[in-house]
């Protein structure tokens, strides 16, 4: 254990030292590349948005109605007359169409030469007319002579609330025919736009954005780590993409990016302590790992061998018990290693063996019980056949053809139910049995019993368990339409590689309480002899289908009082060529 511990300590120390220095170097390089890309991406996003704003600023030049309104406000006026409501509404609608779904825009304002302001904002926010037009930003717009300009943070005099700070994209509006200035358009932008562009949860840098004259665009509040004097000296700092500079006694990595389109400069200052914080955490982690490795190495030899060997012994003893026929044997899983996985596989295997044995046994019992109920009159089949044939001949001789048809149908019923040669039949064979059964019932009920089939083409040869439809049809007659008459329909169709059979009657139906009880009895595969709808047939058919095919198949019921009752069967599609599926049925003997 001592040698084992020394090997771990030496290996961990060597690998830890190499990892630390490599990680420190790569962390600095990654940070530099990341900051350069981030600054470039910020400028690209800001330029993309500024381009959109300058395109919007061109739109008044192509709207004759806007130009006509501005032409009517050329003469400067010292009065307090405001533009008529008709003009304000037209321009308000025009400006609102430009600002739709752009929450980052504080407002779009069209300023006429006489001091009139048309804006998308109401009169409680923006003045309708200003008389001080000799501002720095106005001079800058006029100096641009029709070109778009980017205005840094400023406080426009037309806002009623005087502390509103915005940066703007603006342009002088000229008459397209005479080139005479008619006014100017000014798009005021909120700081929220820049916040969205520069927001990065993984960045701990100080970000500043200034225009080409080193006037602040972002942030709104001054940050003391960067002074205006520093901005004036920025041009003299020779940097390609980044450099390291001290500010107020703290070392920073500065990334500098200037846009060739708008002249906007993005400055990112990242403290060195932030860059190397992750490296220092790795250093502490490596020391901790070496210390823990020394402790673990002393304990591994004591605690690993005993559980490993004891798990193998438990698995071996469990296998011996199963070999003796004890299928209730299970292995207690205490770990998730290879031995634990073997134990999990062993338990799963025994569970499957136990389930299959139980399922085959239950299936045999259910099949035997179902056939016994259907074959209660099987004591002497040959005697019954001969007797029925004699009755049939006598009925034909006396001209009583209805009796002959009824006896023939009964004979077919008996042959179908007594025949033990196959426990799986085609849909055609099962429907033929239903026809014989309904022929007998029709003699009893006459025209009060109506029957209709809707069979999808090609589904006649699909296999299904014997005697699954007759109990449901009988249930519909006895509990649904026997007293008042009605019709029964059988609809067969395929859907998603499944066979769907719906048996519906328009009889007296069931109450909501009865329907709930029936659903419970079907799911639990029980029946109650005290209820009018006792659920014996439904529960029996549902149980047989699930035992033969699986729990994802079976029957579903629905109905309402005096509105009929419906049973829907879901079965997998099987044909005579599916030998593996046929063996499931033929291997079960009652």
Coordinates of C-alpha atoms in Angstrom, one line a residue:
X1 CA 0.0 0.0 0.0
X2 CA 2.9 2.4 0.7
X3 CA 4.4 1.8 -2.8
X4 CA 1.0 2.2 -4.3
X5 CA 0.5 5.5 -2.5
X6 CA 3.9 6.9 -3.5
X7 CA 3.2 6.0 -7.2
X8 CA -0.1 7.9 -7.1
X9 CA 1.5 10.9 -5.4
X10 CA 4.4 11.1 -7.9
X11 CA 2.2 10.6 -10.9
X12 CA -0.4 13.1 -9.7
X13 CA 2.2 15.7 -9.0
X14 CA 3.9 15.4 -12.4
X15 CA 0.6 15.4 -14.3
X16 CA -0.8 18.2 -12.2
X17 CA 2.2 20.5 -12.8
X18 CA 2.1 19.9 -16.6
X19 CA -1.7 20.4 -16.6
X20 CA -1.5 23.6 -14.6
X21 CA 1.1 25.3 -16.9
X22 CA -0.6 24.1 -20.1
X23 CA -4.0 25.2 -18.9
X24 CA -2.8 28.6 -17.8
X25 CA -1.2 29.2 -21.2
X26 CA -4.2 28.0 -23.1
X27 CA -6.7 29.9 -20.9
X28 CA -5.0 33.2 -21.6
X29 CA -4.9 32.4 -25.4
X30 CA -8.6 31.4 -25.3
X31 CA -9.6 34.5 -23.4
X32 CA -7.8 36.8 -25.9
X33 CA -9.4 35.1 -28.9
X34 CA -12.8 35.1 -27.2
X35 CA -12.6 38.8 -26.3
X36 CA -11.5 39.7 -29.8
X37 CA -14.3 37.7 -31.4
X38 CA -16.8 39.2 -28.9
X39 CA -15.8 42.8 -29.6
X40 CA -15.9 42.2 -33.4
X41 CA -19.4 40.5 -33.1
X42 CA -20.7 43.4 -31.0
X43 CA -19.6 45.9 -33.6
X44 CA -21.1 43.8 -36.4
X45 CA -24.4 43.6 -34.6
X46 CA -24.5 47.3 -33.9
X47 CA -23.6 48.1 -37.5
X48 CA -26.3 45.8 -38.7
X49 CA -28.8 47.7 -36.6
X50 CA -27.5 51.1 -37.5
X51 CA -27.8 50.2 -41.2
X52 CA -31.5 49.4 -40.6
X53 CA -32.1 52.7 -38.9
X54 CA -30.4 54.7 -41.6
X55 CA -32.6 52.9 -44.2
X56 CA -35.6 53.9 -42.1
X57 CA -34.4 57.5 -42.1
X58 CA -34.6 57.5 -45.9
X59 CA -38.3 56.6 -46.0
X60 CA -39.8 60.1 -45.7
X61 CA -38.1 61.1 -49.0
X62 CA -40.3 58.6 -50.8
X63 CA -43.6 59.7 -49.2
X64 CA -45.2 62.7 -51.0
X65 CA -47.7 63.2 -48.2
X66 CA -45.0 63.6 -45.6
X67 CA -43.1 66.0 -47.9
X68 CA -46.2 68.1 -48.5
X69 CA -46.8 68.5 -44.8
X70 CA -43.2 69.5 -44.1
X71 CA -43.4 72.1 -46.9
X72 CA -46.3 73.8 -45.1
X73 CA -44.0 74.2 -42.0
X74 CA -41.1 76.0 -43.6
X75 CA -41.3 79.5 -42.0
X76 CA -40.0 79.8 -38.5
X77 CA -42.5 81.0 -36.0
X78 CA -42.2 82.4 -32.5
X79 CA -45.9 81.8 -31.8
X80 CA -47.4 78.8 -30.0
X81 CA -49.6 77.5 -32.8
X82 CA -49.5 73.8 -33.1
X83 CA -50.0 71.7 -36.2
X84 CA -53.6 70.7 -37.0
X85 CA -54.8 67.3 -35.8
X86 CA -55.2 66.1 -39.4
X87 CA -51.4 66.5 -40.0
X88 CA -50.4 65.1 -36.7
X89 CA -52.6 61.9 -37.2
X90 CA -51.3 61.3 -40.7
X91 CA -47.7 61.5 -39.6
X92 CA -48.4 59.6 -36.4
X93 CA -49.7 56.7 -38.4
X94 CA -46.8 56.9 -40.8
X95 CA -44.2 57.0 -38.0
X96 CA -46.0 54.2 -36.1
X97 CA -45.7 51.9 -39.2
X98 CA -41.9 52.4 -39.1
X99 CA -41.6 51.7 -35.4
X100 CA -43.8 48.6 -35.3
X101 CA -42.4 45.7 -33.1
X102 CA -39.2 47.7 -32.3
X103 CA -39.3 48.2 -28.5
X104 CA -35.6 49.3 -28.4
X105 CA -36.6 52.6 -30.3
X106 CA -37.5 55.3 -27.9
X107 CA -39.2 57.3 -30.6
X108 CA -39.0 58.5 -34.2
X109 CA -39.4 62.3 -34.6
X110 CA -39.7 64.4 -37.8
X111 CA -38.8 68.0 -37.1
X112 CA -40.0 70.7 -39.4
X113 CA -38.1 73.9 -40.1
X114 CA -40.6 76.0 -38.1
X115 CA -39.9 73.9 -34.9
X116 CA -42.9 71.6 -35.2
X117 CA -42.3 68.1 -34.0
X118 CA -44.2 65.1 -35.4
X119 CA -43.7 62.0 -33.3
X120 CA -45.1 58.5 -32.6
X121 CA -45.1 59.6 -28.9
X122 CA -48.0 61.5 -27.3
X123 CA -48.0 65.1 -26.2
X124 CA -47.4 64.0 -22.6
X125 CA -44.0 62.8 -23.6
X126 CA -42.8 65.0 -26.4
X127 CA -43.5 68.7 -27.1
X128 CA -45.4 69.5 -30.2
X129 CA -43.1 72.4 -30.9
X130 CA -39.7 73.6 -29.8
X131 CA -38.1 77.0 -30.2
X132 CA -34.5 76.2 -29.4
X133 CA -33.0 74.7 -32.6
X134 CA -29.4 75.7 -32.1
X135 CA -28.3 72.5 -30.4
X136 CA -25.1 70.6 -31.1
X137 CA -26.9 67.6 -32.4
X138 CA -29.0 69.9 -34.8
X139 CA -25.8 71.4 -36.1
X140 CA -24.3 68.0 -36.6
X141 CA -27.3 66.9 -38.6
X142 CA -27.2 70.0 -40.8
X143 CA -23.5 69.7 -41.3
X144 CA -24.0 66.2 -42.7
X145 CA -26.0 67.8 -45.5
X146 CA -28.3 64.8 -46.1
X147 CA -26.0 62.0 -45.0
X148 CA -27.0 59.9 -42.0
X149 CA -25.3 60.7 -38.8
X150 CA -24.8 58.8 -35.5
X151 CA -25.4 61.0 -32.5
X152 CA -23.8 60.0 -29.2
X153 CA -25.6 60.0 -25.8
X154 CA -27.4 63.3 -25.4
X155 CA -30.6 64.8 -23.7
X156 CA -32.9 66.2 -26.4
X157 CA -34.8 69.3 -25.5
X158 CA -38.1 68.2 -27.0
X159 CA -38.7 65.6 -24.3
X160 CA -40.9 66.9 -21.5
X161 CA -38.9 64.8 -19.0
X162 CA -35.5 66.6 -19.3
X163 CA -33.3 63.7 -18.0
X164 CA -34.0 61.3 -20.9
X165 CA -30.7 60.2 -22.5
X166 CA -30.6 58.6 -25.9
X167 CA -28.3 58.0 -28.8
X168 CA -29.7 58.6 -32.3
X169 CA -29.5 58.0 -36.0
X170 CA -30.6 61.1 -37.9
X171 CA -30.7 62.7 -41.4
X172 CA -31.6 66.0 -43.0
X173 CA -34.7 65.7 -45.2
X174 CA -34.4 67.5 -48.5
X175 CA -37.0 68.2 -51.3
X176 CA -36.2 65.6 -54.0
X177 CA -36.9 68.1 -56.7
X178 CA -35.4 71.3 -55.4
X179 CA -33.0 69.9 -52.8
X180 CA -34.2 72.5 -50.3
X181 CA -34.1 71.3 -46.7
X182 CA -37.6 70.6 -45.4
X183 CA -36.7 69.3 -41.9
X184 CA -35.0 66.3 -40.3
X185 CA -35.8 62.8 -39.1
X186 CA -34.3 61.6 -35.9
X187 CA -34.5 58.1 -34.5
X188 CA -33.9 58.0 -30.8
X189 CA -32.6 54.6 -29.5
X190 CA -32.6 53.3 -25.9
X191 CA -29.7 51.9 -24.0
X192 CA -31.7 48.6 -24.0
X193 CA -30.5 48.0 -27.6
X194 CA -26.8 48.1 -26.5
X195 CA -27.6 46.0 -23.4
X196 CA -28.9 43.2 -25.6
X197 CA -25.9 43.4 -27.9
X198 CA -23.2 43.4 -25.1
X199 CA -25.1 41.2 -22.7
X200 CA -23.0 38.0 -22.1
X201 CA -23.4 36.1 -18.8
X202 CA -19.9 34.6 -19.2
X203 CA -18.2 37.9 -19.6
X204 CA -16.8 39.9 -16.7
X205 CA -15.3 42.6 -18.8
X206 CA -16.0 46.4 -18.7
X207 CA -17.4 47.3 -22.1
X208 CA -17.5 50.8 -23.5
X209 CA -18.8 52.0 -26.9
X210 CA -17.9 55.5 -28.3
X211 CA -18.4 57.2 -31.6
X212 CA -15.5 58.2 -33.9
X213 CA -15.2 61.5 -31.9
X214 CA -14.7 59.5 -28.7
X215 CA -18.2 60.5 -27.3
X216 CA -19.9 57.9 -25.2
X217 CA -22.7 55.8 -26.7
X218 CA -22.6 53.2 -24.0
X219 CA -22.8 53.0 -21.0
X220 CA -25.2 55.7 -19.9
X221 CA -23.5 56.2 -16.5
X222 CA -19.8 57.2 -16.4
X223 CA -17.4 54.5 -15.1
X224 CA -14.4 55.9 -13.2
X225 CA -12.0 53.2 -14.5
X226 CA -11.9 55.0 -17.8
X227 CA -11.5 58.8 -18.1
X228 CA -12.1 61.1 -21.1
X229 CA -8.3 61.7 -21.1
X230 CA -7.8 58.0 -21.6
X231 CA -10.1 58.1 -24.7
X232 CA -8.2 61.0 -26.1
X233 CA -4.9 59.0 -25.8
X234 CA -6.5 55.9 -27.2
X235 CA -5.4 56.6 -30.8
X236 CA -1.8 56.8 -29.7
X237 CA -1.8 53.3 -28.2
X238 CA -0.4 51.0 -30.8
X239 CA -2.5 47.8 -30.7
X240 CA -3.3 45.2 -33.3
X241 CA -6.2 43.5 -31.5
X242 CA -5.4 43.7 -27.8
X243 CA -2.9 44.9 -25.3
X244 CA -2.2 44.8 -21.6
X245 CA -2.4 48.2 -19.8
X246 CA -2.5 49.3 -16.1
X247 CA -5.4 51.5 -15.0
X248 CA -5.5 52.8 -11.4
X249 CA -3.0 50.2 -10.3
X250 CA -4.9 47.2 -11.8
X251 CA -3.7 45.3 -14.8
X252 CA -6.2 44.9 -17.6
X253 CA -6.3 43.2 -21.0
X254 CA -7.8 45.7 -23.4
X255 CA -9.5 44.7 -26.7
X256 CA -10.1 47.5 -29.1
X257 CA -12.2 47.3 -32.3
X258 CA -13.3 50.1 -34.6
X259 CA -16.0 49.8 -37.2
X260 CA -15.0 50.9 -40.7
X261 CA -18.7 51.5 -41.5
X262 CA -19.9 53.7 -38.6
X263 CA -16.6 54.6 -36.9
X264 CA -18.0 53.2 -33.7
X265 CA -15.3 51.9 -31.3
X266 CA -15.8 49.0 -28.9
X267 CA -13.4 48.9 -25.9
X268 CA -13.3 45.9 -23.6
X269 CA -11.3 45.9 -20.4
X270 CA -10.8 42.5 -18.6
X271 CA -8.9 42.3 -15.3
X272 CA -6.0 39.9 -15.2
X273 CA -7.4 38.4 -12.0
X274 CA -10.6 37.4 -13.9
X275 CA -8.6 35.8 -16.7
X276 CA -6.5 33.7 -14.3
X277 CA -9.3 33.0 -11.8
X278 CA -10.1 29.7 -13.5
X279 CA -6.4 28.7 -13.6
X280 CA -6.1 29.4 -9.9
X281 CA -9.1 27.2 -9.2
X282 CA -7.5 24.4 -11.2
X283 CA -4.3 24.8 -9.1
X284 CA -6.2 24.4 -5.9
X285 CA -8.1 21.5 -7.3
X286 CA -4.9 19.7 -8.4
X287 CA -3.5 20.1 -4.8
X288 CA -6.7 18.8 -3.3
X289 CA -6.8 15.8 -5.7
X290 CA -3.2 14.9 -4.8
X291 CA -4.0 15.0 -1.1
X292 CA -7.2 13.0 -1.5
X293 CA -5.4 10.5 -3.8
X294 CA -2.9 9.8 -1.0
X295 CA -5.7 9.0 1.4
X296 CA -7.6 7.0 -1.1
X297 CA -4.6 4.9 -2.0
X298 CA -4.2 3.9 1.7
X299 CA -7.8 2.7 1.9
X300 CA -8.3 1.1 -1.5
X301 CA -6.5 -2.1 -0.6
X302 CA -8.6 -2.5 2.5
X303 CA -12.0 -1.9 1.2
X304 CA -12.0 -3.1 -2.4
X305 CA -11.2 -6.8 -2.2
X306 CA -13.7 -7.9 0.4
X307 CA -16.9 -6.5 -1.4
X308 CA -15.7 -7.8 -4.7
X309 CA -15.2 -11.4 -3.5
X310 CA -18.4 -11.4 -1.4
X311 CA -20.5 -10.3 -4.4
X312 CA -19.1 -13.1 -6.5
X313 CA -19.9 -15.6 -3.8
X314 CA -23.5 -14.3 -3.5
X315 CA -24.0 -14.6 -7.2
X316 CA -22.6 -18.1 -7.3
X317 CA -24.9 -19.2 -4.4
X318 CA -27.9 -17.7 -6.1
X319 CA -27.2 -19.7 -9.3
X320 CA -26.9 -22.9 -7.3
X321 CA -30.4 -22.3 -5.8
X322 CA -31.9 -21.6 -9.2
X323 CA -30.3 -24.8 -10.6
X324 CA -32.2 -26.7 -7.9
X325 CA -35.5 -25.2 -9.1
X326 CA -35.9 -22.2 -6.7
X327 CA -37.2 -19.5 -9.1
X328 CA -37.9 -17.2 -6.2
X329 CA -34.1 -16.6 -5.7
X330 CA -32.8 -13.1 -6.2
X331 CA -29.5 -11.4 -5.8
X332 CA -29.2 -8.3 -3.7
X333 CA -27.5 -5.5 -5.7
X334 CA -25.1 -3.4 -3.6
X335 CA -22.9 -1.9 -6.3
X336 CA -23.0 -0.7 -9.9
X337 CA -19.7 -2.3 -11.1
X338 CA -19.4 -5.3 -13.4
X339 CA -20.5 -7.7 -10.6
X340 CA -23.5 -5.5 -9.9
X341 CA -24.4 -5.5 -13.6
X342 CA -24.1 -9.3 -13.7
X343 CA -26.4 -9.4 -10.6
X344 CA -28.9 -7.1 -12.4
X345 CA -28.8 -9.3 -15.5
X346 CA -29.3 -12.5 -13.3
X347 CA -32.3 -11.0 -11.5
X348 CA -33.8 -9.8 -14.9
X349 CA -33.3 -13.3 -16.4
X350 CA -35.0 -15.1 -13.4
X351 CA -37.9 -12.6 -13.5
X352 CA -38.4 -13.2 -17.2
X353 CA -38.3 -17.0 -16.7
X354 CA -40.7 -16.8 -13.8
X355 CA -43.0 -14.5 -15.7
X356 CA -43.0 -16.7 -18.8
X357 CA -43.7 -19.9 -16.8
X358 CA -46.6 -18.1 -15.0
X359 CA -47.9 -16.6 -18.2
X360 CA -48.0 -19.9 -20.0
X361 CA -49.7 -21.5 -17.0
X362 CA -52.3 -18.8 -16.7
X363 CA -52.9 -18.7 -20.5
X364 CA -53.6 -22.5 -20.4
X365 CA -56.1 -22.1 -17.6
X366 CA -57.9 -19.1 -19.2
X367 CA -58.1 -20.9 -22.6
X368 CA -59.4 -24.1 -20.9
X369 CA -62.0 -22.1 -18.9
X370 CA -63.1 -20.2 -22.0
X371 CA -63.5 -23.3 -24.0
X372 CA -65.3 -25.2 -21.2
X373 CA -67.9 -22.4 -21.1
X374 CA -68.4 -22.5 -24.9
X375 CA -68.5 -26.3 -25.0
X376 CA -70.9 -27.1 -22.2
X377 CA -73.2 -29.1 -24.6
X378 CA -70.3 -31.3 -25.8
X379 CA -71.2 -34.5 -23.9
X380 CA -72.0 -36.5 -27.0
X381 CA -71.3 -34.4 -30.2
X382 CA -72.0 -37.2 -32.7
X383 CA -75.4 -37.9 -31.1
X384 CA -76.2 -34.2 -31.3
X385 CA -75.2 -33.9 -34.9
X386 CA -77.3 -37.0 -36.0
X387 CA -80.3 -35.8 -34.0
X388 CA -80.1 -32.2 -35.5
X389 CA -79.7 -33.7 -39.0
X390 CA -82.9 -35.8 -38.4
X391 CA -84.8 -32.7 -37.2
X392 CA -83.6 -30.8 -40.2
X393 CA -84.8 -33.5 -42.6
X394 CA -88.1 -33.7 -40.9
X395 CA -88.5 -29.9 -41.1
X396 CA -87.7 -29.9 -44.8
X397 CA -90.1 -32.8 -45.4
X398 CA -92.9 -30.9 -43.7
X399 CA -92.0 -27.7 -45.6
X400 CA -91.0 -25.8 -42.5
X401 CA -87.9 -24.1 -43.9
X402 CA -87.5 -21.6 -41.0
X403 CA -87.0 -24.5 -38.6
X404 CA -84.6 -26.1 -41.1
X405 CA -82.5 -22.9 -41.3
X406 CA -82.5 -22.6 -37.5
X407 CA -81.4 -26.2 -37.0
X408 CA -78.7 -25.8 -39.7
X409 CA -77.4 -22.7 -38.0
X410 CA -77.4 -24.5 -34.6
X411 CA -75.4 -27.3 -36.2
X412 CA -72.8 -25.0 -37.6
X413 CA -72.5 -23.4 -34.1
X414 CA -71.9 -26.7 -32.5
X415 CA -69.4 -27.8 -35.0
X416 CA -67.5 -24.6 -34.7
X417 CA -67.4 -24.6 -30.9
X418 CA -66.7 -28.3 -30.5
X419 CA -63.8 -28.4 -33.1
X420 CA -60.6 -28.6 -31.1
X421 CA -58.3 -28.8 -34.2
X422 CA -57.5 -25.0 -34.1
X423 CA -57.6 -22.3 -31.4
X424 CA -56.9 -19.6 -34.0
X425 CA -59.2 -18.8 -36.9
X426 CA -59.5 -16.3 -39.7
X427 CA -61.8 -13.3 -39.4
X428 CA -64.0 -14.9 -42.2
X429 CA -64.4 -18.1 -40.1
X430 CA -65.3 -16.1 -37.0
X431 CA -67.8 -14.0 -38.9
X432 CA -69.4 -17.1 -40.4
X433 CA -70.0 -18.3 -36.8
X434 CA -71.5 -14.9 -36.0
X435 CA -73.9 -15.2 -39.0
X436 CA -75.1 -18.6 -37.7
X437 CA -75.6 -17.3 -34.2
X438 CA -77.6 -14.3 -35.5
X439 CA -79.7 -16.5 -37.8
X440 CA -81.0 -18.3 -34.6
X441 CA -81.5 -15.0 -32.8
X442 CA -83.3 -13.5 -35.7
X443 CA -85.9 -16.4 -35.5
X444 CA -86.6 -15.3 -32.0
X445 CA -86.6 -11.5 -32.5
X446 CA -87.7 -11.2 -36.2
X447 CA -87.2 -7.9 -37.9
X448 CA -86.5 -6.2 -34.6
X449 CA -82.9 -7.5 -34.9
X450 CA -81.0 -5.7 -37.7
X451 CA -77.3 -6.5 -38.5
X452 CA -74.7 -4.7 -40.6
X453 CA -71.1 -5.4 -41.5
X454 CA -68.4 -3.1 -42.8
X455 CA -65.3 -5.1 -43.5
X456 CA -62.1 -3.5 -44.9
X457 CA -60.9 -5.3 -48.0
X458 CA -58.0 -7.6 -47.3
X459 CA -58.7 -8.1 -43.6
X460 CA -60.8 -11.3 -44.0
X461 CA -57.7 -13.5 -43.7
X462 CA -56.3 -11.9 -40.5
X463 CA -56.0 -14.4 -37.7
X464 CA -57.7 -13.9 -34.3
X465 CA -58.4 -16.2 -31.3
X466 CA -61.5 -18.4 -31.6
X467 CA -64.7 -17.3 -30.0
X468 CA -63.8 -13.6 -29.2
X469 CA -66.6 -11.9 -31.2
X470 CA -69.6 -14.1 -30.4
X471 CA -69.7 -13.3 -26.6
X472 CA -69.6 -9.6 -27.5
X473 CA -72.4 -9.9 -30.1
X474 CA -74.4 -11.9 -27.6
X475 CA -73.8 -9.3 -24.9
X476 CA -75.1 -6.6 -27.3
X477 CA -78.3 -8.6 -28.0
X478 CA -79.1 -9.6 -24.4
X479 CA -78.2 -6.4 -22.6
X480 CA -78.8 -3.9 -25.4
X481 CA -81.6 -4.6 -27.9
X482 CA -83.4 -7.7 -26.7
X483 CA -86.4 -5.9 -25.2
X484 CA -86.8 -2.9 -27.6
X485 CA -85.1 -4.2 -30.7
X486 CA -82.4 -2.4 -32.7
X487 CA -79.4 -2.9 -34.9
X488 CA -75.9 -4.3 -34.4
X489 CA -73.0 -3.4 -36.6
X490 CA -69.5 -4.8 -36.9
X491 CA -66.8 -2.6 -38.4
X492 CA -63.4 -4.1 -39.2
X493 CA -60.4 -1.9 -40.4
X494 CA -56.6 -1.7 -40.1
X495 CA -54.7 1.2 -38.6
X496 CA -51.0 1.5 -37.9
X497 CA -50.4 -2.2 -38.5
X498 CA -53.2 -3.1 -36.1
X499 CA -56.5 -4.8 -36.6
X500 CA -59.5 -2.8 -35.2
X501 CA -62.9 -4.4 -34.6
X502 CA -65.8 -2.3 -33.4
X503 CA -69.1 -3.9 -32.3
X504 CA -71.8 -1.3 -31.8
X505 CA -75.5 -1.5 -30.9
X506 CA -78.1 1.3 -30.5
X507 CA -79.9 -0.3 -27.5
X508 CA -80.6 0.9 -24.0
X509 CA -76.9 1.5 -23.3
X510 CA -75.5 2.0 -19.8
X511 CA -75.4 4.6 -17.1
X512 CA -72.2 6.5 -16.3
X513 CA -71.9 4.5 -13.1
X514 CA -72.4 1.2 -14.8
X515 CA -69.8 2.2 -17.5
X516 CA -67.2 3.1 -14.8
X517 CA -67.8 -0.3 -13.0
X518 CA -67.5 -2.2 -16.3
X519 CA -64.2 -0.5 -17.1
X520 CA -62.9 -1.4 -13.7
X521 CA -64.0 -5.0 -14.0
X522 CA -62.4 -5.3 -17.4
X523 CA -59.1 -3.9 -16.3
X524 CA -59.0 -6.1 -13.2
X525 CA -60.4 -9.1 -15.2
X526 CA -63.2 -9.7 -12.7
X527 CA -67.0 -10.0 -13.0
X528 CA -70.0 -9.5 -10.8
X529 CA -73.0 -11.7 -11.0
X530 CA -75.2 -9.0 -9.1
X531 CA -75.0 -6.4 -11.9
X532 CA -77.2 -6.3 -14.9
X533 CA -74.1 -5.9 -17.1
X534 CA -72.0 -8.3 -15.1
X535 CA -68.9 -8.0 -17.4
X536 CA -68.2 -11.7 -17.7
X537 CA -67.9 -11.7 -21.5
X538 CA -66.0 -8.4 -21.7
X539 CA -63.6 -9.4 -18.9
X540 CA -63.0 -12.9 -20.4
X541 CA -62.3 -11.6 -24.0
X542 CA -60.0 -8.8 -22.7
X543 CA -58.1 -11.3 -20.5
X544 CA -57.6 -13.8 -23.4
X545 CA -56.4 -11.1 -25.8
X546 CA -53.8 -9.7 -23.3
X547 CA -52.6 -13.1 -22.3
X548 CA -52.1 -14.1 -26.0
X549 CA -50.7 -10.8 -27.4
X550 CA -49.6 -8.6 -24.5
X551 CA -51.0 -5.8 -22.3
X552 CA -50.9 -3.2 -25.1
X553 CA -53.9 -5.0 -26.7
X554 CA -57.4 -5.7 -25.6
X555 CA -60.8 -4.1 -25.6
X556 CA -62.2 -0.6 -24.8
X557 CA -65.8 0.2 -24.2
X558 CA -68.0 3.3 -24.3
X559 CA -71.7 4.0 -24.1
X560 CA -74.5 6.2 -22.8
X561 CA -77.9 5.6 -21.3
X562 CA -80.5 5.0 -24.1
X563 CA -77.7 5.8 -26.7
X564 CA -76.2 2.4 -27.3
X565 CA -73.1 0.6 -26.4
X566 CA -69.8 0.1 -28.2
X567 CA -66.9 -2.4 -27.8
X568 CA -63.6 -1.8 -29.6
X569 CA -61.0 -4.6 -30.0
X570 CA -57.3 -4.0 -30.9
X571 CA -55.3 -7.0 -32.2
X572 CA -52.0 -7.3 -34.0
X573 CA -52.2 -8.3 -37.6
X574 CA -51.2 -12.0 -38.1
X575 CA -51.6 -14.4 -41.0
X576 CA -51.3 -18.1 -41.5
X577 CA -47.7 -17.6 -42.7
X578 CA -46.7 -16.2 -39.3
X579 CA -45.5 -19.6 -37.9
X580 CA -44.0 -18.1 -34.8
X581 CA -47.3 -16.5 -33.8
X582 CA -49.3 -19.6 -34.6
X583 CA -47.2 -21.6 -32.2
X584 CA -48.3 -19.3 -29.4
X585 CA -51.9 -20.5 -29.8
X586 CA -51.3 -24.1 -30.7
X587 CA -48.8 -24.7 -27.9
X588 CA -51.5 -23.9 -25.3
X589 CA -53.7 -26.9 -24.6
X590 CA -56.7 -26.8 -22.2

